[in-house]
Coordinates of C-alpha atoms and ligand atoms in Angstrom, one line a residue:
M785 CA 5.2 -9.5 31.1
D786 CA 4.6 -8.5 27.5
A787 CA 3.4 -11.5 25.6
D788 CA 4.3 -10.5 22.1
W789 CA 6.9 -11.9 19.8
V790 CA 9.2 -8.9 20.1
A791 CA 9.4 -9.2 23.9
R792 CA 10.1 -12.9 23.6
F793 CA 13.0 -12.4 21.2
A794 CA 14.3 -9.6 23.3
D795 CA 14.4 -12.0 26.3
E796 CA 16.3 -14.5 24.3
V797 CA 18.7 -12.0 22.7
I798 CA 19.6 -10.4 26.1
A799 CA 20.2 -13.8 27.7
E800 CA 22.4 -14.9 24.7
A801 CA 24.3 -11.7 24.7
E802 CA 25.0 -12.1 28.4
R803 CA 26.5 -15.6 27.7
R804 CA 28.6 -14.4 24.7
A805 CA 29.8 -11.0 25.6
P806 CA 28.8 -9.9 29.1
G807 CA 28.7 -6.1 29.5
K808 CA 29.2 -5.3 25.8
P809 CA 26.5 -3.5 23.7
I810 CA 24.1 -6.0 22.2
V811 CA 24.3 -6.2 18.4
C812 CA 21.3 -6.8 16.1
A813 CA 21.8 -6.7 12.4
S814 CA 20.2 -6.3 9.0
G815 CA 21.7 -6.3 5.5
L816 CA 20.5 -4.7 2.3
S817 CA 21.9 -4.6 -1.2
P818 CA 21.4 -1.2 -2.9
S819 CA 21.4 -2.9 -6.3
G820 CA 18.3 -1.1 -7.5
P821 CA 15.2 0.4 -5.9
I822 CA 14.9 -1.3 -2.5
H823 CA 11.6 -3.2 -2.6
L824 CA 9.0 -2.7 0.1
G825 CA 9.3 -6.5 0.6
N826 CA 12.8 -6.0 2.0
L827 CA 11.6 -3.7 4.8
R828 CA 11.0 -6.7 7.0
E829 CA 14.8 -7.3 6.9
V830 CA 15.2 -4.0 8.8
M831 CA 11.9 -3.8 10.8
T832 CA 12.4 -7.2 12.5
P833 CA 15.7 -6.4 14.1
H834 CA 14.6 -2.8 14.7
L835 CA 11.7 -3.9 16.8
V836 CA 13.8 -6.3 18.8
A837 CA 16.6 -3.8 19.3
D838 CA 14.1 -1.2 20.3
E839 CA 12.6 -3.4 22.9
I840 CA 16.1 -4.2 24.3
R841 CA 16.8 -0.4 24.5
R842 CA 13.4 0.1 26.3
R843 CA 14.7 -2.2 28.9
G844 CA 17.7 -0.1 29.5
H845 CA 20.3 -2.2 27.7
D846 CA 22.9 -0.7 25.4
C847 CA 22.0 -2.1 22.0
V848 CA 23.1 -1.2 18.4
H849 CA 21.3 -2.1 15.3
I850 CA 23.8 -2.3 12.4
L851 CA 22.6 -2.1 8.9
S852 CA 25.1 -3.5 6.5
W853 CA 24.9 -2.0 3.0
D854 CA 26.2 -4.6 0.6
D855 CA 27.4 -2.0 -1.7
F856 CA 30.6 -3.8 -2.6
D857 CA 28.5 -6.6 -4.3
R858 CA 28.7 -6.9 -8.0
F859 CA 26.3 -5.1 -10.3
R860 CA 24.3 -8.0 -11.6
K861 CA 21.9 -6.7 -14.2
V862 CA 20.4 -3.5 -15.6
P863 CA 17.0 -2.9 -14.1
A864 CA 14.0 -2.0 -16.2
G865 CA 13.8 1.7 -17.1
I866 CA 17.6 2.2 -17.1
D867 CA 19.6 2.8 -20.3
P868 CA 20.8 -0.6 -21.6
S869 CA 24.3 0.8 -22.0
W870 CA 24.7 0.3 -18.2
A871 CA 25.3 -3.3 -19.1
E872 CA 29.0 -2.4 -19.5
H873 CA 29.1 -2.0 -15.7
I874 CA 27.9 -5.5 -14.9
G875 CA 30.4 -7.2 -12.6
K876 CA 31.7 -4.0 -11.0
P877 CA 31.1 -3.1 -7.4
L878 CA 27.8 -1.2 -6.9
T879 CA 29.8 1.8 -5.7
S880 CA 31.8 1.9 -9.0
V881 CA 28.7 2.0 -11.2
P882 CA 27.6 5.5 -12.2
A883 CA 24.2 6.6 -10.8
P884 CA 21.3 6.7 -13.2
P885 CA 21.2 9.9 -15.3
G886 CA 20.1 13.0 -13.4
S887 CA 20.9 11.6 -10.0
A888 CA 22.4 13.8 -7.3
Y889 CA 24.4 10.9 -5.9
P890 CA 28.0 9.9 -6.8
N891 CA 27.2 6.3 -7.7
W892 CA 24.6 3.6 -8.1
A893 CA 24.7 2.3 -4.5
E894 CA 24.3 5.8 -3.0
H895 CA 21.5 6.6 -5.3
F896 CA 19.4 3.7 -4.2
K897 CA 20.5 3.8 -0.5
A898 CA 19.3 7.4 -0.1
P899 CA 15.5 6.9 -0.4
M900 CA 15.7 3.9 2.0
V901 CA 17.7 6.0 4.5
A902 CA 15.0 8.7 4.3
A903 CA 12.2 6.2 4.7
L904 CA 13.9 4.6 7.7
A905 CA 14.3 8.0 9.3
E906 CA 10.6 8.7 8.8
L907 CA 9.8 5.3 10.4
G908 CA 11.8 6.1 13.5
V909 CA 14.4 3.3 12.8
E910 CA 17.7 4.1 14.4
F911 CA 20.6 2.2 13.0
R912 CA 24.4 2.4 12.3
G913 CA 25.0 2.0 8.6
I914 CA 28.1 0.1 7.6
G915 CA 29.2 0.3 3.9
Q916 CA 30.9 -2.8 2.9
T917 CA 32.9 -1.0 0.2
E918 CA 34.4 1.2 2.9
M919 CA 35.1 -1.8 5.2
Y920 CA 36.8 -3.9 2.5
T921 CA 38.8 -1.1 0.7
S922 CA 40.1 0.3 4.0
G923 CA 41.5 -3.1 4.9
T924 CA 39.4 -3.3 8.0
Y925 CA 38.7 -7.0 7.3
R926 CA 42.3 -7.8 6.4
D927 CA 42.9 -10.3 9.2
Q928 CA 39.6 -12.0 8.4
V929 CA 40.3 -12.2 4.7
L930 CA 43.8 -13.7 5.4
L931 CA 42.2 -16.2 7.9
A932 CA 39.6 -17.3 5.4
M933 CA 42.2 -17.9 2.7
R934 CA 44.3 -19.9 5.2
E935 CA 41.3 -21.9 6.1
R936 CA 40.0 -22.4 2.6
K937 CA 40.2 -26.2 2.8
T938 CA 38.0 -26.2 5.9
I939 CA 35.5 -23.8 4.1
D940 CA 35.5 -25.9 1.0
A941 CA 34.8 -29.0 3.0
I942 CA 31.9 -27.4 4.8
L943 CA 30.4 -26.1 1.5
D944 CA 30.9 -29.4 -0.1
Q945 CA 28.5 -31.1 2.4
Y946 CA 25.7 -29.0 0.9
R947 CA 26.7 -28.8 -2.8
T948 CA 24.9 -32.0 -3.7
K949 CA 21.8 -31.3 -1.6
A950 CA 18.5 -30.3 -3.1
K951 CA 18.2 -26.7 -4.4
A952 CA 16.4 -24.2 -2.4
K953 CA 12.6 -24.3 -2.8
V954 CA 11.2 -22.6 -5.8
V955 CA 9.7 -19.2 -4.9
D956 CA 7.1 -17.6 -7.0
A957 CA 8.0 -14.8 -9.4
E958 CA 6.8 -11.9 -7.3
E959 CA 8.6 -13.3 -4.3
A960 CA 11.8 -13.8 -6.3
A961 CA 11.6 -10.2 -7.5
A962 CA 11.2 -9.0 -3.9
L963 CA 14.1 -11.0 -2.7
E964 CA 16.5 -10.0 -5.4
G965 CA 17.7 -7.1 -3.4
S966 CA 18.5 -9.1 -0.4
G967 CA 22.1 -10.0 -1.0
A968 CA 23.0 -13.5 -2.0
A969 CA 21.0 -14.7 -4.9
G970 CA 23.0 -16.8 -7.3
E971 CA 26.5 -15.8 -6.3
D972 CA 29.2 -18.5 -6.8
D973 CA 30.7 -19.8 -3.6
G974 CA 34.4 -19.5 -4.7
S975 CA 34.9 -22.9 -6.2
G976 CA 36.6 -23.2 -9.6
A977 CA 38.7 -25.4 -11.8
G978 CA 41.9 -24.1 -10.3
G979 CA 40.9 -24.9 -6.7
Y980 CA 38.8 -23.3 -4.0
Y981 CA 39.4 -19.7 -3.0
P982 CA 36.9 -17.7 -0.9
Y983 CA 38.3 -14.4 -2.0
K984 CA 37.3 -12.8 -5.3
P985 CA 39.4 -9.8 -6.6
Y986 CA 37.9 -7.1 -8.7
C987 CA 40.2 -6.8 -11.7
S988 CA 42.6 -3.9 -11.5
A989 CA 42.2 -3.3 -15.3
C990 CA 38.4 -3.5 -15.8
D991 CA 37.1 -3.3 -12.2
R992 CA 34.9 -6.3 -12.8
D993 CA 34.8 -9.5 -10.8
V994 CA 35.0 -11.8 -13.8
T995 CA 38.3 -13.0 -12.3
T996 CA 39.7 -16.4 -11.4
V997 CA 42.2 -16.9 -8.7
T998 CA 44.9 -19.2 -10.0
S999 CA 47.2 -19.6 -7.1
Y1000 CA 47.8 -18.4 -3.5
D1001 CA 50.8 -18.6 -1.3
D1002 CA 49.9 -18.7 2.4
V1003 CA 53.4 -17.6 3.5
T1004 CA 53.9 -14.6 1.2
T1005 CA 50.1 -14.0 0.6
A1006 CA 50.9 -13.7 -3.1
L1007 CA 47.6 -14.2 -5.0
A1008 CA 47.6 -14.6 -8.8
Y1009 CA 44.4 -14.1 -10.8
T1010 CA 43.4 -13.8 -14.4
C1011 CA 40.4 -11.8 -15.7
A1012 CA 38.0 -12.5 -18.6
C1013 CA 39.2 -9.1 -20.0
G1014 CA 42.7 -10.7 -20.5
H1015 CA 44.4 -9.0 -17.6
A1016 CA 46.5 -11.2 -15.3
E1017 CA 48.2 -10.1 -12.2
T1018 CA 49.8 -11.2 -8.9
V1019 CA 49.0 -9.2 -5.8
L1020 CA 49.9 -9.4 -2.1
L1021 CA 46.7 -10.2 -0.2
S1022 CA 48.3 -8.6 2.8
E1023 CA 48.0 -5.3 0.9
H1024 CA 45.2 -5.9 -1.6
T1025 CA 41.9 -4.2 -0.8
R1026 CA 40.0 -4.4 -4.1
G1027 CA 38.2 -7.7 -3.5
K1028 CA 35.8 -9.4 -1.2
L1029 CA 35.0 -12.7 0.4
V1030 CA 32.3 -14.6 -1.4
W1031 CA 28.8 -14.2 0.2
K1032 CA 28.6 -17.5 2.0
V1033 CA 31.9 -16.7 3.8
D1034 CA 31.4 -12.9 4.0
W1035 CA 28.2 -13.1 6.0
P1036 CA 29.5 -15.4 8.8
M1037 CA 32.8 -13.4 8.8
R1038 CA 30.7 -10.3 9.7
W1039 CA 28.7 -12.1 12.4
A1040 CA 32.0 -12.8 14.1
F1041 CA 33.5 -9.4 13.4
E1042 CA 30.6 -7.4 14.7
G1043 CA 29.5 -9.9 17.4
V1044 CA 26.0 -10.1 15.9
V1045 CA 23.5 -11.8 18.3
F1046 CA 20.3 -11.3 16.3
E1047 CA 19.9 -11.2 12.6
P1048 CA 16.8 -12.6 10.8
S1049 CA 16.8 -13.8 7.3
G1050 CA 14.4 -14.2 4.4
V1051 CA 13.2 -17.6 3.2
D1052 CA 15.8 -17.7 0.5
H1053 CA 18.6 -17.7 3.1
S1054 CA 17.1 -20.4 5.3
S1055 CA 16.7 -23.5 3.3
P1056 CA 19.2 -26.5 3.6
G1057 CA 22.5 -25.4 2.1
S1058 CA 21.5 -21.8 2.3
S1059 CA 23.9 -19.0 3.5
F1060 CA 22.4 -19.0 7.0
V1061 CA 22.8 -22.7 7.5
V1062 CA 26.2 -23.0 6.0
G1063 CA 27.3 -19.7 7.7
G1064 CA 26.5 -21.3 11.1
Q1065 CA 29.2 -23.9 10.5
I1066 CA 31.7 -21.5 8.9
V1067 CA 31.4 -18.9 11.7
R1068 CA 32.2 -21.5 14.3
D1069 CA 34.8 -23.6 12.6
V1070 CA 36.7 -20.8 10.8
F1071 CA 36.1 -17.5 12.6
G1072 CA 35.6 -18.8 16.1
G1073 CA 32.3 -17.0 16.5
A1074 CA 28.7 -18.0 16.9
Q1075 CA 25.7 -17.9 14.6
P1076 CA 23.2 -15.2 15.6
I1077 CA 19.6 -16.0 16.7
G1078 CA 18.1 -15.8 13.3
P1079 CA 14.4 -16.3 12.7
M1080 CA 13.3 -16.8 9.2
Y1081 CA 10.8 -14.1 8.2
A1082 CA 8.0 -14.7 5.8
F1083 CA 7.3 -12.9 2.6
V1084 CA 5.5 -9.6 2.7
G1085 CA 3.1 -9.2 -0.2
I1086 CA 1.9 -6.1 -1.9
S1087 CA -1.6 -5.7 -3.2
G1088 CA -3.0 -3.1 -5.6
M1089 CA 0.4 -2.1 -6.9
A1090 CA 0.8 -4.4 -9.9
K1091 CA -0.7 -2.0 -12.4
M1092 CA 1.2 0.9 -11.0
S1093 CA 4.6 -0.7 -10.8
S1094 CA 4.5 -2.0 -14.4
S1095 CA 3.4 1.3 -15.7
K1096 CA 6.0 3.2 -13.8
G1097 CA 8.6 0.5 -14.6
G1098 CA 9.5 0.4 -10.9
V1099 CA 8.9 -1.6 -7.8
P1100 CA 7.0 -0.5 -4.7
T1101 CA 9.4 0.9 -2.2
P1102 CA 8.9 1.9 1.5
A1103 CA 8.7 5.5 0.3
D1104 CA 5.7 4.5 -1.8
A1105 CA 4.0 3.0 1.3
L1106 CA 4.7 6.0 3.4
S1107 CA 3.2 8.2 0.7
I1108 CA -0.2 6.7 1.5
M1109 CA 0.0 5.7 5.1
E1110 CA 1.4 7.2 8.3
P1111 CA 4.6 5.8 9.7
A1112 CA 2.9 4.4 12.8
L1113 CA 0.5 2.4 10.7
L1114 CA 3.3 0.9 8.6
R1115 CA 5.2 0.0 11.8
W1116 CA 2.1 -1.6 13.2
L1117 CA 1.8 -4.0 10.2
Y1118 CA 5.2 -5.3 11.1
A1119 CA 4.8 -5.3 14.9
R1120 CA 1.5 -7.1 15.0
R1121 CA 2.6 -10.1 13.0
R1122 CA 5.2 -12.7 14.0
P1123 CA 8.1 -12.8 11.5
N1124 CA 7.0 -16.2 10.3
Q1125 CA 3.5 -14.9 9.4
S1126 CA 3.2 -13.4 5.9
F1127 CA 1.0 -10.4 5.3
K1128 CA 0.2 -7.8 2.7
V1129 CA 0.7 -4.1 2.4
S1130 CA -2.3 -2.8 0.5
F1131 CA -2.3 -0.1 -2.1
D1132 CA -5.9 -0.9 -3.1
Q1133 CA -9.2 -0.4 -1.3
E1134 CA -8.0 -2.7 1.4
I1135 CA -6.0 0.2 2.9
Q1136 CA -9.3 1.7 4.1
R1137 CA -10.1 -1.4 6.1
M1138 CA -6.6 -1.5 7.5
Y1139 CA -7.0 2.1 8.7
D1140 CA -10.4 1.3 10.3
E1141 CA -8.8 -1.6 12.2
W1142 CA -6.0 0.7 13.3
D1143 CA -8.5 3.3 14.5
T1144 CA -10.5 0.7 16.4
L1145 CA -7.4 -0.4 18.1
S1146 CA -6.5 3.2 19.0
R1147 CA -10.0 3.6 20.6
K1148 CA -9.5 0.4 22.6
I1149 CA -6.1 1.6 23.8
A1150 CA -7.7 4.9 24.9
D1151 CA -10.5 3.2 26.9
G1152 CA -8.3 0.5 28.3
S1153 CA -10.0 -2.4 26.6
A1154 CA -7.2 -3.6 24.3
L1155 CA -5.6 -7.0 24.9
P1156 CA -2.0 -7.0 26.1
A1157 CA -0.5 -8.2 22.8
D1158 CA -2.4 -5.5 21.0
Q1159 CA -1.3 -2.9 23.4
A1160 CA 2.3 -4.0 22.9
A1161 CA 2.0 -3.8 19.1
H1162 CA 0.4 -0.3 19.3
R1163 CA 3.1 0.9 21.6
R1164 CA 5.8 -0.4 19.2
A1165 CA 4.0 1.3 16.3
T1166 CA 3.6 4.7 17.9
T1167 CA 6.8 5.1 19.9
T1168 CA 10.4 3.9 20.1
A1169 CA 12.7 3.9 23.1
S1170 CA 13.7 7.4 22.2
A1171 CA 10.9 9.0 20.2
T1172 CA 7.2 9.3 19.5
L1173 CA 6.1 8.9 15.9
P1174 CA 4.2 11.9 14.5
E1175 CA 0.4 11.6 14.8
T1176 CA -2.5 13.3 13.1
P1177 CA -4.0 15.5 15.8
R1178 CA -7.6 15.1 14.7
R1179 CA -8.4 11.7 13.2
L1180 CA -11.2 11.2 10.8
P1181 CA -11.6 7.8 9.2
Y1182 CA -9.3 7.3 6.2
R1183 CA -12.2 6.2 4.1
T1184 CA -14.1 9.4 4.9
L1185 CA -11.1 11.6 4.0
A1186 CA -10.5 9.6 0.8
S1187 CA -14.0 9.9 -0.4
V1188 CA -14.2 13.6 0.4
V1189 CA -11.0 14.5 -1.4
D1190 CA -12.1 12.2 -4.3
I1191 CA -15.4 14.2 -4.7
T1192 CA -13.8 17.7 -4.1
T1193 CA -10.7 16.8 -6.2
G1194 CA -8.7 18.2 -3.3
H1195 CA -10.3 21.7 -3.4
E1196 CA -9.3 22.9 0.1
E1197 CA -12.2 25.2 1.0
Q1198 CA -14.8 22.6 -0.1
T1199 CA -12.9 19.8 1.7
L1200 CA -12.9 21.8 4.9
R1201 CA -16.6 22.7 4.6
I1202 CA -17.6 19.0 4.1
L1203 CA -15.3 17.6 6.7
R1204 CA -16.7 20.0 9.3
E1205 CA -20.0 18.2 8.9
F1206 CA -18.2 15.1 10.3
D1207 CA -16.5 17.1 13.1
H1208 CA -17.8 20.6 13.9
E1209 CA -14.7 21.4 15.9
I1210 CA -12.2 21.3 13.0
A1211 CA -10.4 24.6 13.0
D1212 CA -8.4 24.1 9.8
L1213 CA -7.2 21.2 7.5
G1214 CA -3.8 21.2 9.3
E1215 CA -5.3 19.3 12.2
L1216 CA -6.2 16.5 9.8
R1217 CA -2.7 16.2 8.4
P1218 CA -0.7 14.2 7.6
R1219 CA -3.5 11.6 7.3
L1220 CA -5.4 13.8 5.0
D1221 CA -2.4 14.2 2.6
R1222 CA -1.9 10.4 2.6
A1223 CA -5.5 9.8 1.8
Q1224 CA -5.4 12.4 -1.0
H1225 CA -2.2 10.9 -2.4
W1226 CA -3.8 7.4 -2.3
V1227 CA -6.9 8.6 -4.2
T1228 CA -4.9 10.5 -6.9
T1229 CA -2.2 7.9 -7.4
Y1230 CA -3.6 4.4 -6.6
V1231 CA -7.3 4.5 -7.1
P1232 CA -8.0 3.5 -10.8
A1233 CA -9.7 6.1 -12.9
E1234 CA -12.8 4.0 -13.2
E1235 CA -13.2 3.8 -9.4
R1236 CA -12.9 7.6 -9.0
T1237 CA -16.0 9.7 -8.5
Q1238 CA -16.9 11.9 -11.5
V1239 CA -19.9 14.1 -10.8
R1240 CA -22.0 14.5 -13.9
E1241 CA -21.6 17.8 -15.7
E1242 CA -25.1 17.7 -17.2
P1243 CA -28.4 16.0 -16.1
D1244 CA -28.9 12.6 -17.7
A1245 CA -31.9 13.6 -19.8
E1246 CA -32.5 10.1 -21.1
L1247 CA -32.6 8.5 -17.7
L1248 CA -34.8 11.3 -16.3
G1249 CA -37.1 11.1 -19.3
G1250 CA -37.8 7.4 -18.7
L1251 CA -38.7 7.6 -15.0
G1252 CA -42.0 6.4 -13.6
D1253 CA -44.2 8.4 -11.3
T1254 CA -42.9 6.9 -8.1
E1255 CA -39.3 7.7 -9.0
R1256 CA -40.2 11.2 -10.1
E1257 CA -42.0 11.7 -6.8
S1258 CA -39.0 10.5 -4.8
L1259 CA -36.7 13.0 -6.5
R1260 CA -39.2 15.8 -5.9
L1261 CA -39.4 14.9 -2.2
L1262 CA -35.6 14.8 -1.9
S1263 CA -35.1 18.2 -3.7
A1264 CA -37.8 19.8 -1.5
G1265 CA -36.1 18.5 1.7
L1266 CA -32.6 19.6 0.9
D1267 CA -32.7 23.0 2.6
E1268 CA -34.1 21.7 5.8
H1269 CA -31.8 18.7 6.0
W1270 CA -28.5 20.2 4.7
S1271 CA -26.2 18.5 7.1
L1272 CA -24.7 15.0 7.4
D1273 CA -27.2 13.8 9.9
G1274 CA -30.1 15.6 8.3
L1275 CA -29.4 14.2 4.8
T1276 CA -29.0 10.7 6.2
T1277 CA -32.5 11.1 7.7
L1278 CA -33.9 12.5 4.5
L1279 CA -32.3 9.9 2.2
Y1280 CA -33.7 7.0 4.2
G1281 CA -36.9 8.9 4.9
V1282 CA -38.1 9.6 1.3
P1283 CA -39.0 6.0 0.6
K1284 CA -40.7 5.8 4.0
V1285 CA -42.9 8.9 3.2
Q1286 CA -43.7 7.2 -0.1
A1287 CA -44.8 4.1 1.8
G1288 CA -47.1 6.2 3.9
L1289 CA -44.8 6.3 7.0
D1290 CA -43.4 9.2 8.9
M1291 CA -39.9 10.3 7.7
A1292 CA -38.5 9.6 11.2
A1293 CA -40.4 6.3 11.6
K1294 CA -38.3 3.3 12.8
A1295 CA -39.1 0.8 10.1
A1296 CA -37.1 -1.8 8.3
T1297 CA -39.4 -4.1 6.4
P1298 CA -37.8 -6.0 3.4
E1299 CA -40.1 -3.9 1.0
L1300 CA -38.8 -0.7 2.5
K1301 CA -35.2 -1.7 2.4
A1302 CA -35.6 -2.7 -1.3
A1303 CA -37.2 0.7 -2.0
Q1304 CA -34.3 2.5 -0.3
R1305 CA -31.7 0.5 -2.2
A1306 CA -33.5 1.3 -5.5
F1307 CA -33.7 5.0 -4.6
F1308 CA -30.0 5.2 -3.8
V1309 CA -29.0 3.5 -7.1
L1310 CA -31.2 6.0 -8.9
L1311 CA -29.4 8.9 -7.2
Y1312 CA -25.9 7.5 -7.9
R1313 CA -26.8 7.0 -11.6
L1314 CA -28.1 10.6 -11.8
L1315 CA -25.3 12.2 -9.9
V1316 CA -22.2 10.2 -10.8
G1317 CA -23.3 7.9 -13.7
R1318 CA -22.6 4.7 -11.8
E1319 CA -24.6 2.4 -9.5
T1320 CA -22.4 2.9 -6.4
G1321 CA -20.2 5.7 -5.0
P1322 CA -19.2 7.5 -1.9
R1323 CA -21.8 7.6 0.9
L1324 CA -24.7 9.7 -0.4
P1325 CA -24.9 12.3 2.4
T1326 CA -21.2 13.1 1.8
L1327 CA -21.7 13.1 -1.9
L1328 CA -24.7 15.5 -1.7
L1329 CA -22.8 17.9 0.5
A1330 CA -19.9 17.9 -1.9
V1331 CA -21.9 18.4 -5.0
G1332 CA -23.9 21.3 -3.4
R1333 CA -27.7 22.0 -3.3
D1334 CA -28.1 23.8 -6.6
R1335 CA -26.2 21.3 -8.6
V1336 CA -27.9 18.4 -6.9
R1337 CA -31.3 19.8 -7.9
T1338 CA -30.2 20.4 -11.5
L1339 CA -28.9 16.8 -11.8
L1340 CA -32.1 15.4 -10.3
G1341 CA -34.1 17.2 -13.0
G1342 CA -34.7 20.5 -11.3
Ligands
ZN2673 ZN1 39.4 -7.3 -16.1

């Protein structure tokens, strides 16, 4: 009955799993390469199958979401911010590269996996992680590797149908950067001058994959290779475990090995000749399996992070997103959009609008007026089959929290005092967490200095000196009314009322002529200039409460 995309995929996956492997647990899959910080853009690779697997579990089916860590992939390049001497490790498996200096983890792959694992736990994503280093080096894929080598002519013929076709569409630079961590980019498909071999050994002398297979004997499984380092060796593939299938063969092998029924892929994997398309043929003709249901998911953009990421030398990660938004909100961004719709995760002012939208939806859920698809997205954001995501007990608008902590610079007592003006029943700041902490982190980390509120230390003597009689009178009326109107509602009435009184009206009069509106706007600009030295700022009643009566009077010229 749910009409959202998750429910529709769940229907399809359950039906397909019944056909393929009745009675067995249903397998959904994701794959990530811990080759560097895992980009926020790659979170969709995990969230899409997570949401579908979760829906399948809600319906009472046994379902496993496997997350394949491509940690046996080669180290391709040294990311920005890492000592250039790491270049000597290029070509080694990611699990054989030392972690960056100061890391608590034993190797490169583990170092970059860890924050992703933590973020996924926070997001309520349940998965079974499968490390490809462990799978290959333990010989778990032995039969599959031997099979692929026996069938190398079939594989080569399949790959050859695509080799001459047009290259994958050009993606823009940001998109390419986001997708770099997603597995396949640029890997050779196993062809070489000496013939086609889908297995690539890591050299036993230098541990790099700059090797070339020169011969293979199907009967004895003797495999000879040479390495760019000068090493040459013959090994028995029936025993060898230091090597892997090339990506375009590795992926379909795992579909068959794990019985994957659902695995989406990014745009880079879905064009003609791409791994997903080629893999569909290889899994059927070589491994006797079937291609998963695999929707292509669109790019997830990031806004407001460009400055930050270049200055920090890093990329936005899911942990960065979770530092400014609650897990349920981040889940919602993925649940509400179909995988083929792109969207942005905002680190700029837009996050405030996103939060407003989320709060509006929550109110509609509470009063029963939300549309079915919105209800579904909300349920998927706030709960999973087995858990409820943590919520902030008392919700004030994110923009209110942000502007208050901006003005108070996080001073707790002052923050509590002002926020109580918005909600008199707040007992302590704990009720406003974690949303309050997220808003505070956003203000201090992502709001550019020039957009932060800086209350003036001293009155602007020059500006005050040049004021006309009307302006001077407006400031006098405001200062005189502060004591009587010292609350959020009171100050709102006073601020709009001063220009009314000056126009000969009652302060509480309902009036909205163009002249009055213009006078109010001019009055507010004057106040912003005198208080914060700019023409805009946080809502004035909030600002006045934060600054305090005495200081307001001083800055307005006494
Ligand atoms: Zn070597």
